[in-house]
Amino acid sequence: MNILVINGPNMNLLGEREPEIYGSATLEELMMWLETSPEATGHNFKFYQSNHEGQIINTIHDERHWAQGIIINPAAFSHYSYAIRDAISAVNIPTVEVHLSDIYGREEFRQVSVISKICVGRVSGLGKDSYLEGLTILLRHIITD
Ligand code: DQA
């Protein structure tokens, strides 16, 4: 399967950004760990990070004929970007939303995700394992669908 992994704003600062919430691994380490996990064997990955909503949307558009599944951590865009939500709906590619932290146990504004409903799965609060669990859910969905 061809899997597009997208990380939203401020995720480029992982490792130094609030490590007590987001952990000490950098984004590169986290993505490498995911790509080399046994669950990832035999699958192709493209990794993309942006701090800009429009660039995330353009990437979803540009990769729509390549990607068979998307794992996205929209970061703060999760809570208000109808445009990213519409982009995911538009390309109609199975997508799993992941978060390192437990967004439902944090500030009120984080407890709403406008992306969740159009995703085939959502994982939050497992740290880096959220990505692995997200991959497992995505593959199971694509293979059994
Ligand atoms: C996050 C949670 C979001 O609320 C926050 O804005 C992030 C990271 C997470 O992975 O826990 O940037 O998506």
XYZ file of C-alpha atoms and ligand atoms in Angstrom:
158
model
C 0.000 0.000 0.000
C 1.058 3.588 -0.589
C 0.664 5.533 2.629
C 0.911 9.326 2.896
C 1.769 10.541 6.403
C 1.013 14.205 7.051
C 1.970 16.233 10.102
C 0.604 19.707 10.689
C 1.867 22.891 12.321
C 4.554 22.900 14.990
C 5.186 19.185 14.563
C 8.595 20.111 13.089
C 9.576 21.167 16.626
C 8.899 17.758 18.167
C 11.668 16.833 20.574
C 12.036 20.360 21.883
C 8.369 21.333 21.934
C 6.669 20.657 25.293
C 8.382 17.263 25.700
C 6.299 16.495 28.794
C 3.259 16.411 26.479
C 4.669 15.332 23.129
C 7.720 13.262 24.111
C 11.407 13.655 23.365
C 11.607 12.114 19.878
C 12.043 14.423 16.901
C 9.584 14.190 14.023
C 12.261 12.582 11.869
C 12.954 9.932 14.524
C 9.256 9.292 14.937
C 8.653 8.887 11.199
C 11.722 6.657 10.825
C 10.500 4.520 13.717
C 7.099 4.171 12.012
C 8.565 3.359 8.601
C 10.872 0.673 10.025
C 8.264 -0.948 12.273
C 7.263 -4.545 11.423
C 3.733 -3.280 10.652
C 5.152 -1.075 7.884
C 6.957 -3.887 6.069
C 6.044 -4.108 2.402
C 4.356 -0.711 2.316
C 5.530 2.545 0.711
C 5.562 5.794 2.626
C 5.726 9.490 1.851
C 6.155 11.881 4.756
C 5.069 15.486 4.695
C 5.036 18.239 7.324
C 3.844 21.805 6.936
C 2.925 24.744 9.103
C 0.606 26.005 6.358
C -2.962 24.901 5.827
C -2.922 25.478 2.061
C 0.253 23.460 1.603
C -1.286 20.525 3.445
C -4.333 20.775 1.187
C -2.137 20.966 -1.929
C -0.228 17.873 -0.803
C -3.445 15.929 -0.304
C -4.497 16.986 -3.824
C -1.090 16.304 -5.401
C -0.760 12.821 -3.893
C -4.336 11.732 -4.514
C -3.441 9.346 -7.353
C -0.482 7.857 -5.438
C -1.825 7.527 -1.906
C -4.047 4.591 -1.033
C -4.287 5.660 2.593
C -3.503 8.725 4.680
C -2.356 9.043 8.276
C -2.726 12.635 9.383
C -1.881 14.498 12.552
C -3.430 17.839 11.625
C -2.156 19.271 14.960
C -3.972 22.530 15.793
C -5.755 22.460 12.400
C -7.717 19.482 13.764
C -9.772 21.848 15.826
C -10.897 24.289 13.142
C -9.802 23.497 9.589
C -12.894 22.757 7.560
C -10.679 23.218 4.507
C -8.459 20.238 5.408
C -11.547 18.232 6.255
C -13.024 19.055 2.827
C -9.758 18.145 1.095
C -9.782 14.698 2.713
C -13.440 14.220 1.751
C -12.731 15.437 -1.787
C -10.004 12.902 -2.538
C -11.965 10.079 -0.912
C -8.869 8.250 0.364
C -9.228 6.299 3.649
C -7.703 8.482 6.340
C -6.840 7.938 9.990
C -6.433 10.910 12.329
C -3.749 10.558 14.984
C -2.620 12.649 17.945
C 0.291 12.096 20.299
C -1.577 13.559 23.261
C -5.049 12.767 24.528
C -6.944 15.673 22.972
C -10.095 14.692 24.886
C -8.370 15.133 28.234
C -6.847 18.556 27.518
C -8.165 22.116 27.066
C -11.730 22.497 25.884
C -10.777 23.844 22.444
C -8.769 20.669 21.742
C -11.616 18.353 22.601
C -13.327 19.031 19.276
C -11.861 17.702 16.053
C -13.576 18.827 12.869
C -11.614 16.148 10.990
C -12.623 13.072 13.011
C -15.976 12.335 11.473
C -14.728 11.851 7.932
C -11.875 9.565 9.026
C -12.041 5.767 9.093
C -10.248 5.784 12.447
C -8.832 8.079 15.102
C -6.179 7.476 17.724
C -5.194 9.903 20.436
C -3.121 9.821 23.586
C -0.788 6.897 22.894
C 2.294 9.000 22.175
C 4.249 7.649 19.223
C 2.181 4.460 19.380
C -0.752 6.559 18.103
C 0.938 6.483 14.677
C 1.524 2.739 14.813
C -2.028 2.072 15.905
C -3.185 4.467 13.185
C -1.248 2.477 10.588
C -2.728 -0.799 11.837
C -6.264 0.601 11.676
C -5.650 2.032 8.191
C -4.208 -1.189 6.761
C -6.966 -3.275 8.277
C -9.533 -0.920 6.776
C -7.960 -0.899 3.296
C -7.352 -4.651 3.170
C -10.769 -5.728 4.464
C -12.736 -3.109 2.535
C -1.643 17.314 18.682
C -2.736 17.895 19.588
C -3.181 19.259 19.085
O -4.183 19.794 19.943
C -2.022 20.225 19.074
O -2.419 21.457 18.542
C -0.825 19.678 18.385
C -0.473 18.272 18.523
C -1.088 15.970 19.208
O -0.454 15.259 18.440
O -1.275 15.652 20.385
O -0.075 20.425 17.756
O -2.208 17.065 17.402
